[in-house]
Each structure stands twice: as structure tokens, then as C-alpha cells.
mmCIF file of C-alpha atoms and ligand atoms in Angstrom:
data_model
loop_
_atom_site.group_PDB
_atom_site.id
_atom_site.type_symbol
_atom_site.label_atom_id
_atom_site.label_comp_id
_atom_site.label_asym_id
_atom_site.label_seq_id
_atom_site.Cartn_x
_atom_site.Cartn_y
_atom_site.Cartn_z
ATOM 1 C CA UNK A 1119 80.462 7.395 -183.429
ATOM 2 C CA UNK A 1120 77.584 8.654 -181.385
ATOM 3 C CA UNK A 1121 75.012 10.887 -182.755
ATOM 4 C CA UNK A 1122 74.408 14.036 -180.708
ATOM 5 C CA UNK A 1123 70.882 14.960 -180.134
ATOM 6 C CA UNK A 1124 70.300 18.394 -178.025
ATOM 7 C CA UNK A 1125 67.485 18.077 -175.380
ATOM 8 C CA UNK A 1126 67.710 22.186 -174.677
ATOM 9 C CA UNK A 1127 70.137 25.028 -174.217
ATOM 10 C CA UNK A 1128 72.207 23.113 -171.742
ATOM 11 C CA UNK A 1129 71.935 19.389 -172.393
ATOM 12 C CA UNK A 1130 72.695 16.777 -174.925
ATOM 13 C CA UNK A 1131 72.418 12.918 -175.475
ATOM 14 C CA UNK A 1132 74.457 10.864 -177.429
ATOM 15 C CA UNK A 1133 73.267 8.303 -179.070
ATOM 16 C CA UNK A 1134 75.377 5.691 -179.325
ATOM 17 C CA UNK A 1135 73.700 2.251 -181.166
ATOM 18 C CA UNK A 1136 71.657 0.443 -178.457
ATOM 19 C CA UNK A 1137 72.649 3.332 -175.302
ATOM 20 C CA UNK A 1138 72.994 6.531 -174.335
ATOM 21 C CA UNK A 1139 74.362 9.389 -172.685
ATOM 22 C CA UNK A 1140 74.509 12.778 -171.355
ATOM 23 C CA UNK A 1141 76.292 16.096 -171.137
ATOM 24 C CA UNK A 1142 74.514 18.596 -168.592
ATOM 25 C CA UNK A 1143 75.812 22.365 -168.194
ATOM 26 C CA UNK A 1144 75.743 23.787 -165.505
ATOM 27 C CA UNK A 1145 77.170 27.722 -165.230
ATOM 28 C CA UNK A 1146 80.954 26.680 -163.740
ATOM 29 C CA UNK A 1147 80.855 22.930 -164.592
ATOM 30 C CA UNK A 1148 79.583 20.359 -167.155
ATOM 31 C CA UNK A 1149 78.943 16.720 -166.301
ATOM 32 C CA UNK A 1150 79.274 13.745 -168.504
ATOM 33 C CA UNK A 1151 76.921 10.960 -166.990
ATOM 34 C CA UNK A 1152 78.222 7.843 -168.634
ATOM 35 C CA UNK A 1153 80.642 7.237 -171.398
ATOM 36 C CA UNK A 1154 78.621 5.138 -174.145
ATOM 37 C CA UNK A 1155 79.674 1.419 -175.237
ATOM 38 C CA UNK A 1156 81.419 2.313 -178.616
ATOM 39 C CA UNK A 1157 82.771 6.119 -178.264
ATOM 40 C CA UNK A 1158 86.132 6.205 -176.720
ATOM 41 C CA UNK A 1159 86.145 10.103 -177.844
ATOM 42 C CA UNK A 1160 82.825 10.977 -175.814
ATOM 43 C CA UNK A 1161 85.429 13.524 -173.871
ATOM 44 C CA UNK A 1162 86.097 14.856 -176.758
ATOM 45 C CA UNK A 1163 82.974 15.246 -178.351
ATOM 46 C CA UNK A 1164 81.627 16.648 -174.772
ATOM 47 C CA UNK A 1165 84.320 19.093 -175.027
ATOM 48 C CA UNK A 1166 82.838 20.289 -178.663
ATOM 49 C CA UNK A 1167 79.669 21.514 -176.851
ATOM 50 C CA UNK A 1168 80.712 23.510 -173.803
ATOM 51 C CA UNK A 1169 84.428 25.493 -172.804
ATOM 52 C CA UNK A 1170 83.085 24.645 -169.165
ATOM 53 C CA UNK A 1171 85.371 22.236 -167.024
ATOM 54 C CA UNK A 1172 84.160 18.739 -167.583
ATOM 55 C CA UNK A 1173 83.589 16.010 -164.920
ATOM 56 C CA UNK A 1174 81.993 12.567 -165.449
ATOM 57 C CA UNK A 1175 79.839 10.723 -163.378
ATOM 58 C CA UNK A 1176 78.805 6.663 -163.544
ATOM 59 C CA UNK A 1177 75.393 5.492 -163.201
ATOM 60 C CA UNK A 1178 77.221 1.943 -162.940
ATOM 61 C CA UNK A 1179 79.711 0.470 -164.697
ATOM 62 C CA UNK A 1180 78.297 -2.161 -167.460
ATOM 63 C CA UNK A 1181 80.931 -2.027 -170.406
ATOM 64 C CA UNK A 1182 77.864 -0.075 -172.386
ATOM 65 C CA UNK A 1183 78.357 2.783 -170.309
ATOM 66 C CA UNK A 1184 82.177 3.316 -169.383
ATOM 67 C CA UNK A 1185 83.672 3.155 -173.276
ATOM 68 C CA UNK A 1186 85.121 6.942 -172.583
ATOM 69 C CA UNK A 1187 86.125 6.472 -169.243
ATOM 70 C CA UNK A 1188 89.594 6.077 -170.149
ATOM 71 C CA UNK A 1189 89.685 10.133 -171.023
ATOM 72 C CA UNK A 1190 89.250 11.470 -167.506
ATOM 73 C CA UNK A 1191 91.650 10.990 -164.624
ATOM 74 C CA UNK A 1192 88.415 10.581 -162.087
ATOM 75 C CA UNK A 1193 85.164 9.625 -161.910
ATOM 76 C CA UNK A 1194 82.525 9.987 -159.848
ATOM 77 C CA UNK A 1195 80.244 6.777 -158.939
ATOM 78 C CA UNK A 1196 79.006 4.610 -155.988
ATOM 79 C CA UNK A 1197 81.928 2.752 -154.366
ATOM 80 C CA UNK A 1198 79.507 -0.175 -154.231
ATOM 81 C CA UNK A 1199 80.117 -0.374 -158.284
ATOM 82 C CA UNK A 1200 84.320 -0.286 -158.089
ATOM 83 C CA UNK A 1201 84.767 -3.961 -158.058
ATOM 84 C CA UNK A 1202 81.992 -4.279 -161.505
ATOM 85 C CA UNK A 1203 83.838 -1.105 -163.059
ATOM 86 C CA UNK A 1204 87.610 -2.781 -162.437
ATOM 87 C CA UNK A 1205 86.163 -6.161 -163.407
ATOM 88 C CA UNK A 1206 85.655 -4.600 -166.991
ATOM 89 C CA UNK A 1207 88.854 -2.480 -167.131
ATOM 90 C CA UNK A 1208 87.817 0.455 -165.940
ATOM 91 C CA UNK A 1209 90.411 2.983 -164.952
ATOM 92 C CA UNK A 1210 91.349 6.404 -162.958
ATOM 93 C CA UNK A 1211 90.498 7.526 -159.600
ATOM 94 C CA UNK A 1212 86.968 6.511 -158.194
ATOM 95 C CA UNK A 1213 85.420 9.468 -156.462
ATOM 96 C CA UNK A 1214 82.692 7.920 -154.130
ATOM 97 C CA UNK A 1215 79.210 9.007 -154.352
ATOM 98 C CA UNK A 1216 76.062 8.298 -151.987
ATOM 99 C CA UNK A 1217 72.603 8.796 -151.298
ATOM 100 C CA UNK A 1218 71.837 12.313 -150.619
ATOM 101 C CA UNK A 1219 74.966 13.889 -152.093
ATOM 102 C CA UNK A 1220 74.947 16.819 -154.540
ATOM 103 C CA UNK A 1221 76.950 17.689 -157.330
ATOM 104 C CA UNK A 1222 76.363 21.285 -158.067
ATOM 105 C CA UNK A 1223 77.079 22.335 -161.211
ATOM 106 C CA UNK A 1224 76.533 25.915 -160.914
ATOM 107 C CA UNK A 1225 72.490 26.544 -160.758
ATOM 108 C CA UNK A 1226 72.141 22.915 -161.396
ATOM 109 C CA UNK A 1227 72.372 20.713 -158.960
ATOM 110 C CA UNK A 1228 72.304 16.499 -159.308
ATOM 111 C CA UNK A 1229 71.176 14.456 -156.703
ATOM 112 C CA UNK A 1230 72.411 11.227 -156.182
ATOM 113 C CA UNK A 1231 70.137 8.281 -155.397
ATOM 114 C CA UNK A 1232 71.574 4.951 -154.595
ATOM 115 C CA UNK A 1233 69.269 2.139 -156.380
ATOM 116 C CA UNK A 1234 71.513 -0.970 -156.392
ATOM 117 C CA UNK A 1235 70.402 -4.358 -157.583
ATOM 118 C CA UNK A 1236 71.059 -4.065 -161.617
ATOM 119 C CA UNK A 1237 74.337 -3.881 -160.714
ATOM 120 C CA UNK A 1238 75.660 -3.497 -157.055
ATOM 121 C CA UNK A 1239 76.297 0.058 -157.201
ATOM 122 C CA UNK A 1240 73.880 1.597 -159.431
ATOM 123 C CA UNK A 1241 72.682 5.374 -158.482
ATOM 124 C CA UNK A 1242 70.395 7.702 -160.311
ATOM 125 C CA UNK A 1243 70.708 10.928 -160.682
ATOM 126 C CA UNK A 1244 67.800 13.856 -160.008
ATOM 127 C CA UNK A 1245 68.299 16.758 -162.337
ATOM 128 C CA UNK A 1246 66.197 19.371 -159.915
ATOM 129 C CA UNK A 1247 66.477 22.120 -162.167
ATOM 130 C CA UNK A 1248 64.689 20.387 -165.214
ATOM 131 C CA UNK A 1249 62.750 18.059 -163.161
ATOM 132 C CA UNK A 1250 64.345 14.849 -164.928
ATOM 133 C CA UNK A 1251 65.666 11.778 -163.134
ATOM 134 C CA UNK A 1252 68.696 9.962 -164.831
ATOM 135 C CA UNK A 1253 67.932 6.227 -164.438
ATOM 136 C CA UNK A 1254 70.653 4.402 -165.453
ATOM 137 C CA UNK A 1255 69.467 0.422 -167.163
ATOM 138 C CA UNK A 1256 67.163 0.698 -164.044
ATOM 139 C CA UNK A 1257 64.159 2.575 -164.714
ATOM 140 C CA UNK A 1258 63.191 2.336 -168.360
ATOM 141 C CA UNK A 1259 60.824 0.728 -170.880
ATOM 142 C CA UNK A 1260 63.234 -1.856 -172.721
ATOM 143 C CA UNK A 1261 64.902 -4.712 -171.189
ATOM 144 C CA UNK A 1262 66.175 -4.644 -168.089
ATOM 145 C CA UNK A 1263 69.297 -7.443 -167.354
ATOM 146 C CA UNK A 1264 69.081 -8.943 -164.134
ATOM 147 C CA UNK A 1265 70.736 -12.007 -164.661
ATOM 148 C CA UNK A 1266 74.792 -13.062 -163.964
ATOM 149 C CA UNK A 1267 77.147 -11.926 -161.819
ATOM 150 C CA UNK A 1268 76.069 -9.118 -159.219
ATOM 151 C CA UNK A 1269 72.631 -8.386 -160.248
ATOM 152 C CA UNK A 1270 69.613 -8.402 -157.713
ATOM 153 C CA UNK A 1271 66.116 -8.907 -158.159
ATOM 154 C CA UNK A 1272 65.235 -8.443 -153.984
ATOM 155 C CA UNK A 1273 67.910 -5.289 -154.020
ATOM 156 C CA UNK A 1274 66.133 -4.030 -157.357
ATOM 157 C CA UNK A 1275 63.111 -4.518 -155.649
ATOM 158 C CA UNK A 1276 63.645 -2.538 -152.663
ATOM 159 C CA UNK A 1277 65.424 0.233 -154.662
ATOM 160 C CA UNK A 1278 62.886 1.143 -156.657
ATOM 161 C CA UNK A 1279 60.356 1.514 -153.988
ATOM 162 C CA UNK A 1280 63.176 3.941 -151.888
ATOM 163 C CA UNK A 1281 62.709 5.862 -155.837
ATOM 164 C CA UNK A 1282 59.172 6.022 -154.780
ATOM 165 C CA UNK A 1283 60.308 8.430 -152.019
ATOM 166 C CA UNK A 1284 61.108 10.951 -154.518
ATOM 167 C CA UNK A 1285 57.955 11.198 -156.796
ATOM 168 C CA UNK A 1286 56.480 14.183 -157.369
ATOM 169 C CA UNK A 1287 60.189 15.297 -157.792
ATOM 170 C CA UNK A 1288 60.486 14.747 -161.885
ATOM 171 C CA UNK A 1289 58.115 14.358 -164.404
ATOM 172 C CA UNK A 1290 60.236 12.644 -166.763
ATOM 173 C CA UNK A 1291 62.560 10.102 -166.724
ATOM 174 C CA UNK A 1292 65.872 9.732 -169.033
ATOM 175 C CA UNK A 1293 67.261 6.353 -169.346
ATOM 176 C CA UNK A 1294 70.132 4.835 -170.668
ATOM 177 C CA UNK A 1295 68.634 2.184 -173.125
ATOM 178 C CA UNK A 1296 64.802 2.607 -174.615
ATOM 179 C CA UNK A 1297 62.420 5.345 -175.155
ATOM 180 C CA UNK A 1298 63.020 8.726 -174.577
ATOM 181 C CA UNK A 1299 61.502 10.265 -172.021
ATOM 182 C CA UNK A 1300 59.368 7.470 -170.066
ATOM 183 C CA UNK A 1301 57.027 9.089 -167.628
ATOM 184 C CA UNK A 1302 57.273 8.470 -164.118
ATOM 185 C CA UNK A 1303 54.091 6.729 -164.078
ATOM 186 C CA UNK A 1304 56.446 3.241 -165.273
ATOM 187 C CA UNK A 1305 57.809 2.783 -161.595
ATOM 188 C CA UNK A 1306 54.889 0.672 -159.787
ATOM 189 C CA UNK A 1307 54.419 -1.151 -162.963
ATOM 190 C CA UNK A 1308 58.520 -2.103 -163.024
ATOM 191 C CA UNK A 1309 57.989 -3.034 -158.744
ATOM 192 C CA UNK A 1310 54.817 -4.898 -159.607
ATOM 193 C CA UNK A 1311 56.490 -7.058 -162.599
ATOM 194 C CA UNK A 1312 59.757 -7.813 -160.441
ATOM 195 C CA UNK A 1313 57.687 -8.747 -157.561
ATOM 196 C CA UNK A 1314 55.533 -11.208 -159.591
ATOM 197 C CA UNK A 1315 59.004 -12.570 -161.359
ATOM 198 C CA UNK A 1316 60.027 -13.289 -157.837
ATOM 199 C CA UNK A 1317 56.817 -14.711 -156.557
ATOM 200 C CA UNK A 1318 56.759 -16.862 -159.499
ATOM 201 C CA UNK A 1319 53.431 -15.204 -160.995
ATOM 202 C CA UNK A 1320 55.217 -14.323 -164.181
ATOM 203 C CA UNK A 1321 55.701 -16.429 -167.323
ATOM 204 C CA UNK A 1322 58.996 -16.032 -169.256
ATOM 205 C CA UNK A 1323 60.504 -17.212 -172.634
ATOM 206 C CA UNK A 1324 63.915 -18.594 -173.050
ATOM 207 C CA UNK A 1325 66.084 -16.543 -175.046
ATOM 208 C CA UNK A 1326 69.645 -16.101 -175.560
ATOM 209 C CA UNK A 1327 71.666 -13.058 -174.675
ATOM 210 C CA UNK A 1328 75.438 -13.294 -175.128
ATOM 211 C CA UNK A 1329 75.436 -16.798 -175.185
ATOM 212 C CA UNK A 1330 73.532 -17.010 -172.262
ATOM 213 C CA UNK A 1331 70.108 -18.694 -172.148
ATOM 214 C CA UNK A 1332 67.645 -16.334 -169.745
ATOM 215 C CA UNK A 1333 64.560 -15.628 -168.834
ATOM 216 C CA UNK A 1334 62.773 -12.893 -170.595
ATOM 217 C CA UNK A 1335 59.543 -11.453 -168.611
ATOM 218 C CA UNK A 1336 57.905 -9.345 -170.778
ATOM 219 C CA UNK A 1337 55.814 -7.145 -169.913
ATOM 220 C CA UNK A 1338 53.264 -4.061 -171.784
ATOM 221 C CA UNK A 1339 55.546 -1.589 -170.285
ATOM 222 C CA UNK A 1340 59.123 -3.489 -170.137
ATOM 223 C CA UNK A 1341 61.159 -6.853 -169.902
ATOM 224 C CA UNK A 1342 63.461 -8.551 -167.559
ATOM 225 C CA UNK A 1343 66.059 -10.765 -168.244
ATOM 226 C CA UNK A 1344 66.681 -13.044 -165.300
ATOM 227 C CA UNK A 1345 68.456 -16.212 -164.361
ATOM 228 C CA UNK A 1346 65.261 -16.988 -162.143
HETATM 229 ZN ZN1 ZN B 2515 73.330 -0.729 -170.037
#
């Protein structure tokens, strides 16, 4: 079962062993953004917090982040990720999000951002009101998989200099797996260690993850896990 931690009068994470997610309020909707890897109830436990009419949204669809999809009819997420999110059972109606779209919650309003290359469709989300982008596995200080089936160093790459387009825009960043916040100040360092990965400046270890035997580039400020 998660562990609910509240960030201020209108948001929550829930903590849920190695990732996270996270309810926002707005004043005529609530969004879910991800579902956690081991709570099937996160509807449920959303539910708990606000009487507001609940809609989730996918940063991407790794199994660590769709666990309570199965509670909601629809979900909102880049069409890019459908094939990932069907791949790993994911069900319901796929309501298609791009770059520049808003979600308005009701004096909220979320941004999307489209940042494949962890996964093909992977967006983030800009929380205007509080200043916060929502990262996804992207942007954030643990270890970032990039190795196996539809991941993207060059796409990664590229993304997260497009994120540069929008600094100045958040001061903190939420992500789905490490610290809580990371400042904003870890994007050039994430572009400058996946550039060196891919220009072959980088050393790695060889470790296994899932029976797989990467690449781990670590780094002061993060790792990659790679198949390169
Ligand atoms: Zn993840």
C-alpha cells in the first residue's frame, strides 16, 4: 500500500516502494498523474482526499507507473506510448495528449510537454500554478533506464534540450523515482552525461537489472542504464 505524503493544500504523493505518484486539485477537477507499481486501489485512495471528479493522466506507461490504471475507464497520455502501455496490459480508452495542450483543472492548469526517448511516448507535465514540472523516469537524480525495447538515448537527448525551452518556468522538479524535489539546475548535467554516454566519453559498470546485464553510467548527479 502506498504511503500518502501531502506536498500542500491541494496535492499529494504516494509513495509507493521504489516510485511515486500524484493527486493535484484543481477547483472542478482532480488529476491522478500515474498509478504506482504495487497499488491497484490508487483510485480509491485518490478518492479519500478530494469529492472532486477524478481524471488520470500517464507520464508513460512502464508497469511502475500504470498499477491503478485498471480503475478508470480513460486515460490521458501521448499516443506515442499506446503500443508500450498495451504491451504491459494496460487497459481503457487512451485519450491523446501533445505538446502544448492544457488540462485545466480549474485555476490549475497542466501543460503537457512531449519528451520521448525513455520510453516512446513520455510527456511531462508543467504545474504553472506551483511552478513544478512533473518529470516522469526522465528528469531525476536516480537511475534513469535507457536500455531494451523502445528506449532512446538520441530522442532523450533531444528532448531534454526542447525542456530547456521552458526554464525559468519551475523551480522545482517532481519525479517519479529519487529525491524529492531536484532543482532544475540537474537538466544540462543529465544532456551533458547522455551526450558523453553516446560519444563514448563515459565509463560504465556492468550490472544486472532484471536479468539483464547493462551499462550503468554513473554520474555525481544521476545514472543511466544503457545497452550502449
Ligand atoms: Zn519508472
Amino acid at each position: 500500500m502506498a504511503e500518502i505524503v501531502k506536498i500542500n493544500d491541494d496535492t499529494w504523493r504516494f509513495e509507493d516502494d521504489s516510485v511515486r505518484f500524484f493527486l493535484l486539485c484543481g477547483k472542478d477537477k482532480a488529476a491522478l498523474v500515474d498509478s504506482g507499481m504495487n497499488t491497484p486501489n490508487a483510485r480509491e485512495m485518490a478518492e479519500k482526499l478530494t469529492d472532486l471528479p477524478l481524471i488520470l493522466i500517464n507520464t508513460h506507461a512502464d508497469p511502475d507507473h500504470i498499477s491503478g490504471n485498471g480503475a478508470f475507464k480513460e486515460v490521458y497520455m501521448s499516443p506515442a506510448e499506446e503500443e508500450n502501455y498495451r504491451h504491459f496490459g494496460g487497459k481503457g480508452t487512451i485519450l491523446p495528449v501533445k505538446e502544448g495542450d492544457v488540462i485545466d483543472l480549474g485555476g490549475r492548469s497542466l501543460q503537457i510537454i512531449d519528451i520521448p526517448g525513455h520510453t516512446p511516448g513520455s510527456i511531462a507535465i508543467l504545474d504553472e500554478k506551483y511552478r513544478v514540472l512533473i518529470s516522469g523516469d526522465s528528469v531525476e537524480d536516480g537511475n534513469i533506464f535507457m536500455f531494451g525495447h523502445g528506449r532512446d538515448i538520441d530522442l532523450y537527448i533531444k528532448s531534454m534540450k526542447h525542456l530547456t525551452d521552458y526554464d525559468g518556468r519551475y523551480d522545482e522538479v517532481y519525479a517519479m523515482h529519487g529525491t524529492i524535489p531536484v532543482k532544475p539546475d540537474i537538466l544540462p548535467k543529465l544532456i551533458e552525461g547522455a551526450e558523453a554516454i553516446r560519444q563514448g566519453r563515459a565509463s560504465a559498470t556492468k550490472v544486472n537489472v532484471f536479468g539483464n546485464e547493462v551499462n550503468l553510467y554513473k554520474f555525481s548527479y544521476a545514472g543511466f542504464l544503457c545497452d550502449i
